[in-house]
Amino acid sequence: MSVISSFNTVRRIVHGAGCIEKIGEEIRRCCGSRILVITDPGIKAAGVLDMLARVLEKTGVPASYFSDVEPDPKIEVVERSLEAARAFQPDIIIGLGGGSSLDIAKVTSVLLTNDGPIEKYFGMELVPNPGLPLILIPTTAGTGSEVTSICVLSDTRNHVKKGIVSEHMYARVVLLDPELTAGLPPRITAMTGMDALVHAMESFTGVRATPFTDCLNQEAIRLIASNLRIAFANGANLQARENMLYASCIAGMAFSNTQNGLVHALALAIGGKYHLPHGLLTAFICPWVMEFNMLATPGKFIAIARSFGERTDGLPVMEAARLSVKAVKSLLDDLSISYTLKSYDIHRESFPEIAKATLSAVRLISNNPRTVTEKDVVALLEANYE
Ligand SMILES: [Fe+2]
């Protein structure tokens, strides 16, 4: 039975090596006359912010910089970015960085045109007014945040992560320049690339998948299967970097419309307590959940196995589907990412608490192809402990 659904995404993507040089044209298209750039200290230290600042200087448009976004940003960071914005009075926001910086750029843009407190916007589509025009420039190939309408923030008082989902947070323009990702170290390349793969797989196998998201996700999985090892082994390979940037963006376009699933629900639950990087969490949880979910939609898992080059012809259905897990485990081995829970110093006593938090992520669990209970989650954690 078909359900009534919709597909939304950003209206413009400019891409290709060196495309950051074109930002002046994009600012003019958005009628920008005062720019606030939002980024993080790592991007500043790596010299990537200087690259953007040089191009912005040539445009002659006044710009101010807020570079205090931290990884796993807390709600308090938004208060500081808003302060910086109110002091400078921009009419356009540029986000430069990984998912955290882009998320803070998105939420800052809408909180400048919607009265606080921020708490009233946590949830789905609760932001009434459009924000300032946004230009988003990713410097990692992972989160796909440049094309999603979600911002995830840490609530440190309650040790949980909370999301704002709003169509007003879609960027006006996205710039995909692989040269900005060339300096990423191999470990970050591996973790962020795996996060992109999990986005594509959770969106592809989830109950809210549509023909629009299926075609995007299959292409994203194919690109990651054939480029992540290369980008990890040789970060200077610009073609592999470009393909990974396309893959994470394409997967982001899809999952923004479906949401993710059990891998992300578990990653948020474990991450809320143990503070491991998001990409690492989704990477090591991925094969466990694939095994669990496979019964619900084996055909999708066979398609994933094929995207990884596995030969599935003539095999019984479940045997063919299981090749997808074999392929992902082999990728994780090559990227030196362990998928046993014990490797990450997570204690068995916290399993019930993790299970409870996992089930509370309704936005994610409701897209999972297989029904999940707290007992299932504890069993998954036990089965993959060592
Ligand atoms: Fe993710």
Coordinates of C-alpha atoms and ligand atoms in Angstrom, one line a residue:
M1 CA 0.0 0.0 0.0
S2 CA 1.5 3.3 -0.9
V3 CA 1.4 6.3 1.5
I4 CA 1.3 9.9 0.7
S5 CA 4.9 11.3 1.0
S6 CA 7.0 14.1 -0.2
F7 CA 10.6 14.7 -1.2
N8 CA 12.5 17.9 -0.3
T9 CA 16.1 19.0 -0.8
V10 CA 18.2 22.1 -1.3
R11 CA 17.7 24.2 -4.4
R12 CA 21.3 24.6 -5.6
I13 CA 24.5 22.6 -5.4
V14 CA 27.7 24.0 -6.9
H15 CA 30.5 21.3 -7.1
G16 CA 33.9 20.5 -8.4
A17 CA 37.6 21.0 -7.3
G18 CA 38.2 24.7 -6.7
C19 CA 34.5 25.8 -6.7
I20 CA 35.0 27.7 -3.5
E21 CA 36.4 30.5 -5.8
K22 CA 32.9 31.0 -7.1
I23 CA 31.4 31.9 -3.7
G24 CA 31.2 35.6 -4.6
E25 CA 28.7 34.8 -7.4
E26 CA 26.7 32.7 -4.9
I27 CA 26.6 35.5 -2.4
R28 CA 25.4 38.0 -5.1
R29 CA 22.6 35.5 -6.0
C30 CA 21.5 35.5 -2.4
C31 CA 21.7 39.3 -2.3
G32 CA 24.1 39.0 0.6
S33 CA 25.7 42.3 1.8
R34 CA 27.0 41.3 5.3
I35 CA 28.3 37.7 5.9
L36 CA 28.7 35.8 9.2
V37 CA 30.9 32.7 8.8
I38 CA 30.3 30.0 11.3
T39 CA 33.1 27.4 11.8
D40 CA 35.3 25.6 14.4
P41 CA 38.8 25.9 15.8
G42 CA 40.1 22.8 13.9
I43 CA 39.1 24.3 10.5
K44 CA 40.8 27.6 11.5
A45 CA 44.0 25.8 12.6
A46 CA 44.1 23.7 9.4
G47 CA 44.1 26.9 7.3
V48 CA 40.8 26.1 5.6
L49 CA 39.1 29.2 7.1
D50 CA 42.0 31.3 5.6
M51 CA 41.3 29.9 2.2
L52 CA 37.6 31.0 2.4
A53 CA 38.6 34.3 4.0
R54 CA 40.9 35.1 1.1
V55 CA 38.1 34.5 -1.4
L56 CA 35.6 36.5 0.6
E57 CA 38.0 39.4 0.8
K58 CA 38.1 39.6 -3.0
T59 CA 34.3 40.0 -3.0
G60 CA 34.5 43.2 -1.0
V61 CA 31.5 42.1 1.1
P62 CA 32.0 42.7 4.9
A63 CA 32.5 39.5 6.8
S64 CA 32.7 38.5 10.4
Y65 CA 33.8 35.1 11.8
F66 CA 32.5 32.9 14.6
S67 CA 34.9 30.0 15.0
D68 CA 34.0 28.5 18.4
V69 CA 31.9 25.5 17.4
E70 CA 32.9 22.4 19.3
P71 CA 32.4 18.8 18.3
D72 CA 29.1 17.4 19.6
P73 CA 27.9 21.0 20.1
K74 CA 26.0 21.9 23.2
I75 CA 23.0 24.1 23.3
E76 CA 25.1 26.9 24.9
V77 CA 27.2 27.2 21.7
V78 CA 24.1 28.4 19.9
E79 CA 23.7 31.2 22.5
R80 CA 27.2 32.4 21.7
S81 CA 26.8 32.2 17.9
L82 CA 23.6 34.1 18.2
E83 CA 25.3 36.8 20.3
A84 CA 28.0 37.1 17.5
A85 CA 25.3 37.3 14.9
R86 CA 23.3 40.0 16.7
A87 CA 26.4 42.1 17.2
F88 CA 27.4 42.0 13.5
Q89 CA 23.9 42.0 11.9
P90 CA 24.5 39.7 8.9
D91 CA 22.0 39.2 6.1
I92 CA 23.6 35.9 5.1
I93 CA 25.2 33.0 7.0
I94 CA 28.0 30.8 5.7
G95 CA 28.6 27.4 7.5
L96 CA 32.1 25.9 6.9
G97 CA 33.2 22.6 8.5
G98 CA 32.0 19.2 9.5
G99 CA 28.4 18.4 10.7
S100 CA 28.7 20.4 13.9
S101 CA 29.6 23.7 12.3
L102 CA 27.0 23.3 9.6
D103 CA 24.3 22.4 12.1
I104 CA 25.1 25.5 14.2
A105 CA 25.0 27.7 11.0
K106 CA 21.6 26.2 10.2
V107 CA 20.1 26.8 13.7
T108 CA 21.7 30.3 14.0
S109 CA 20.0 31.3 10.7
V110 CA 16.5 30.3 11.9
L111 CA 16.9 31.6 15.5
L112 CA 17.7 35.1 14.1
T113 CA 14.2 35.3 12.7
N114 CA 12.3 33.2 15.3
D115 CA 12.1 34.2 18.9
G116 CA 13.7 31.9 21.5
P117 CA 14.0 30.0 23.7
I118 CA 15.5 27.3 21.5
E119 CA 13.8 24.6 23.5
K120 CA 10.5 25.2 21.9
Y121 CA 11.9 24.2 18.5
F122 CA 13.2 20.7 19.4
G123 CA 11.1 18.2 17.4
M124 CA 9.7 18.1 13.9
E125 CA 8.7 21.2 12.0
L126 CA 8.1 23.5 14.9
V127 CA 10.0 26.6 13.4
P128 CA 7.4 29.0 12.0
N129 CA 9.5 31.5 10.0
P130 CA 12.3 31.1 7.3
G131 CA 15.8 32.0 8.5
L132 CA 18.5 34.0 6.8
P133 CA 19.9 32.6 3.5
L134 CA 22.4 29.9 4.2
I135 CA 25.5 28.8 2.2
L136 CA 26.9 25.5 3.5
I137 CA 30.4 24.2 2.7
P138 CA 31.3 20.8 4.1
T139 CA 34.9 20.0 4.9
T140 CA 34.3 16.3 5.7
A141 CA 32.6 13.6 3.6
G142 CA 30.3 12.1 6.2
T143 CA 27.4 13.9 7.8
G144 CA 25.6 15.1 4.7
S145 CA 24.5 18.0 7.0
E146 CA 24.9 20.4 4.1
V147 CA 21.7 19.0 2.5
T148 CA 19.7 18.0 5.6
S149 CA 17.1 20.0 7.5
I150 CA 18.2 18.7 10.9
C151 CA 20.4 20.1 13.7
V152 CA 21.6 17.9 16.5
L153 CA 22.6 19.4 19.9
S154 CA 23.8 18.0 23.2
D155 CA 21.7 18.7 26.2
T156 CA 24.4 18.3 28.9
R157 CA 22.0 18.7 31.8
N158 CA 20.0 15.6 30.8
H159 CA 22.9 13.7 28.9
V160 CA 20.8 13.4 25.8
K161 CA 21.1 14.6 22.2
K162 CA 18.1 16.6 20.8
G163 CA 17.2 17.4 17.2
I164 CA 15.5 20.3 15.5
V165 CA 14.0 19.3 12.2
S166 CA 12.8 22.2 10.0
E167 CA 12.4 22.7 6.3
H168 CA 13.6 26.3 7.0
M169 CA 17.0 24.9 7.7
Y170 CA 17.6 23.8 4.1
A171 CA 20.6 25.7 2.6
R172 CA 20.0 28.2 -0.2
V173 CA 23.3 27.0 -1.8
V174 CA 25.7 24.1 -1.1
L175 CA 29.3 24.2 -2.3
L176 CA 31.1 20.8 -2.6
D177 CA 34.8 21.4 -3.1
P178 CA 36.9 18.2 -2.7
E179 CA 40.1 20.3 -2.2
L180 CA 38.8 21.3 1.2
T181 CA 38.7 17.6 2.3
A182 CA 42.1 16.6 1.0
G183 CA 43.9 17.3 4.4
L184 CA 41.6 15.1 6.5
P185 CA 43.6 12.4 8.4
P186 CA 42.9 8.7 7.5
R187 CA 41.1 7.9 10.8
I188 CA 38.7 10.9 10.3
T189 CA 38.3 9.9 6.7
A190 CA 37.3 6.4 7.7
M191 CA 34.9 7.3 10.5
T192 CA 33.1 10.1 8.5
G193 CA 33.0 7.9 5.4
M194 CA 31.4 5.1 7.4
D195 CA 28.8 7.5 8.8
A196 CA 27.8 8.4 5.2
L197 CA 27.6 4.7 4.3
V198 CA 25.3 4.1 7.4
H199 CA 23.1 7.1 6.3
A200 CA 22.6 5.5 2.9
M201 CA 22.0 2.0 4.3
E202 CA 19.5 3.1 7.0
S203 CA 17.6 5.3 4.6
F204 CA 17.6 2.6 1.9
T205 CA 16.4 -0.3 4.1
G206 CA 14.0 1.9 6.3
V207 CA 10.3 1.8 6.1
R208 CA 10.0 5.3 4.8
A209 CA 12.2 4.6 1.7
T210 CA 10.7 5.7 -1.6
P211 CA 11.8 5.3 -5.2
F212 CA 13.3 8.9 -4.9
T213 CA 15.5 7.9 -1.9
D214 CA 16.3 4.4 -3.2
C215 CA 18.1 5.7 -6.3
L216 CA 20.1 8.2 -4.3
N217 CA 21.0 5.7 -1.6
Q218 CA 22.1 3.0 -4.1
E219 CA 24.4 5.4 -5.8
A220 CA 25.8 6.6 -2.5
I221 CA 26.5 3.0 -1.4
R222 CA 28.2 2.2 -4.7
L223 CA 30.4 5.3 -4.6
I224 CA 31.5 4.6 -1.0
A225 CA 32.1 0.9 -1.7
S226 CA 34.5 1.9 -4.4
N227 CA 36.1 5.0 -3.0
L228 CA 36.4 5.0 0.8
R229 CA 39.4 2.6 0.9
I230 CA 41.2 4.7 -1.6
A231 CA 40.5 8.0 0.2
F232 CA 41.6 6.4 3.5
A233 CA 44.8 5.0 1.9
N234 CA 45.7 8.1 0.0
G235 CA 44.0 11.3 1.1
A236 CA 45.6 13.2 -1.8
N237 CA 43.6 11.2 -4.4
L238 CA 41.3 14.1 -5.3
Q239 CA 39.0 11.9 -7.5
A240 CA 38.3 9.5 -4.5
R241 CA 37.8 12.6 -2.2
E242 CA 35.3 14.1 -4.8
N243 CA 33.4 10.8 -5.0
M244 CA 33.2 10.5 -1.2
L245 CA 31.9 14.1 -1.0
Y246 CA 29.2 13.3 -3.6
A247 CA 28.3 10.1 -1.8
S248 CA 27.8 11.8 1.6
C249 CA 25.8 14.6 0.0
I250 CA 23.6 12.2 -2.0
A251 CA 23.0 10.1 1.1
G252 CA 22.2 13.3 3.1
M253 CA 19.6 14.2 0.4
A254 CA 17.9 10.9 0.9
F255 CA 18.0 10.5 4.7
S256 CA 16.8 14.0 5.3
N257 CA 13.5 12.7 3.8
T258 CA 13.4 9.3 5.5
Q259 CA 15.4 9.8 8.7
N260 CA 17.9 7.0 9.8
G261 CA 17.2 3.9 11.9
L262 CA 18.4 1.7 14.8
V263 CA 22.1 2.3 14.1
H264 CA 21.7 6.0 14.7
A265 CA 19.3 5.5 17.7
L266 CA 22.0 3.3 19.3
A267 CA 24.8 5.7 18.4
L268 CA 22.9 8.6 20.1
A269 CA 22.2 6.5 23.2
I270 CA 25.8 5.2 23.6
G271 CA 27.3 8.6 22.5
G272 CA 25.2 10.4 25.1
K273 CA 26.8 8.4 27.8
Y274 CA 30.3 7.6 26.5
H275 CA 31.1 10.5 24.2
L276 CA 32.7 8.6 21.4
P277 CA 32.9 10.2 17.9
H278 CA 29.5 9.9 16.0
G279 CA 31.2 8.4 12.9
L280 CA 33.0 5.8 15.0
L281 CA 29.8 4.7 16.8
T282 CA 27.8 4.3 13.6
A283 CA 30.7 2.4 12.0
F284 CA 31.0 -0.2 14.7
I285 CA 27.3 -0.6 15.4
C286 CA 26.5 -1.0 11.6
P287 CA 27.2 -4.7 11.1
W288 CA 25.3 -5.7 14.2
V289 CA 22.1 -3.9 13.1
M290 CA 22.5 -5.2 9.5
E291 CA 22.3 -8.8 10.9
F292 CA 19.3 -7.9 13.0
N293 CA 17.4 -6.0 10.3
M294 CA 18.1 -8.4 7.4
L295 CA 15.0 -10.6 8.0
A296 CA 12.7 -7.6 7.5
T297 CA 13.9 -6.6 4.0
P298 CA 16.3 -9.2 2.6
G299 CA 16.0 -7.9 -1.0
K300 CA 17.5 -4.5 0.0
F301 CA 20.4 -6.2 1.7
I302 CA 21.1 -8.3 -1.4
A303 CA 21.2 -5.0 -3.4
I304 CA 23.7 -3.6 -0.8
A305 CA 25.9 -6.8 -1.2
R306 CA 25.8 -6.3 -5.0
S307 CA 26.9 -2.7 -4.7
F308 CA 29.9 -4.0 -2.8
G309 CA 30.7 -6.3 -5.8
E310 CA 29.5 -9.5 -4.0
R311 CA 28.2 -12.3 -6.3
T312 CA 24.7 -13.2 -5.2
D313 CA 23.4 -15.0 -8.3
G314 CA 22.0 -18.5 -7.6
L315 CA 22.3 -18.2 -3.8
P316 CA 19.4 -18.7 -1.4
V317 CA 17.9 -15.4 -0.4
M318 CA 19.3 -15.1 3.2
E319 CA 22.7 -16.4 2.2
A320 CA 22.9 -13.6 -0.5
A321 CA 21.6 -11.0 2.0
R322 CA 24.3 -12.0 4.5
L323 CA 27.0 -11.2 2.0
S324 CA 26.2 -7.5 2.7
V325 CA 27.4 -7.9 6.3
K326 CA 30.5 -9.8 5.2
A327 CA 31.3 -6.9 2.8
V328 CA 30.9 -4.2 5.5
K329 CA 33.0 -6.1 8.0
S330 CA 35.7 -6.5 5.5
L331 CA 35.6 -2.7 4.8
L332 CA 35.8 -2.0 8.6
D333 CA 38.8 -4.4 8.9
D334 CA 40.6 -2.5 6.1
L335 CA 39.8 0.8 7.8
S336 CA 41.1 -0.6 11.2
I337 CA 37.8 -0.1 12.9
S338 CA 36.9 -2.8 15.5
Y339 CA 33.3 -3.8 15.8
T340 CA 33.3 -5.5 19.2
L341 CA 31.8 -3.4 22.0
K342 CA 34.5 -4.4 24.4
S343 CA 37.1 -2.4 22.4
Y344 CA 35.4 0.8 23.4
D345 CA 35.4 0.4 27.2
I346 CA 31.6 0.3 27.4
H347 CA 30.3 -1.4 30.6
R348 CA 27.7 -4.2 30.6
E349 CA 25.9 -2.6 33.5
S350 CA 24.9 0.3 31.3
F351 CA 23.1 -1.9 28.7
P352 CA 19.5 -1.5 30.1
E353 CA 20.0 2.3 30.3
I354 CA 21.4 2.3 26.7
A355 CA 18.4 0.2 25.5
K356 CA 15.9 2.6 27.1
A357 CA 17.6 5.7 25.5
T358 CA 17.7 3.9 22.1
L359 CA 14.0 3.2 22.1
S360 CA 13.2 6.8 23.1
A361 CA 14.6 8.0 19.7
V362 CA 11.2 7.6 18.1
R363 CA 12.1 9.7 15.0
L364 CA 14.8 7.0 14.2
I365 CA 13.3 3.8 15.5
S366 CA 10.0 4.5 13.6
N367 CA 12.0 4.2 10.3
N368 CA 13.7 0.9 11.2
P369 CA 12.7 -2.0 9.0
R370 CA 12.4 -4.4 11.9
T371 CA 10.4 -3.9 15.1
V372 CA 12.7 -3.3 18.1
T373 CA 12.2 -3.8 21.8
E374 CA 14.5 -2.9 24.7
K375 CA 15.1 -6.6 25.1
D376 CA 16.3 -6.8 21.5
V377 CA 18.7 -4.0 22.1
V378 CA 20.3 -5.6 25.2
A379 CA 20.6 -8.9 23.2
L380 CA 22.3 -7.0 20.4
L381 CA 24.8 -5.4 22.8
E382 CA 25.5 -8.7 24.5
A383 CA 25.9 -10.6 21.2
N384 CA 28.5 -8.1 20.0
Y385 CA 30.3 -7.5 23.3
E386 CA 33.4 -9.5 22.4
Ligands
FE1 FE 25.2 9.9 11.2

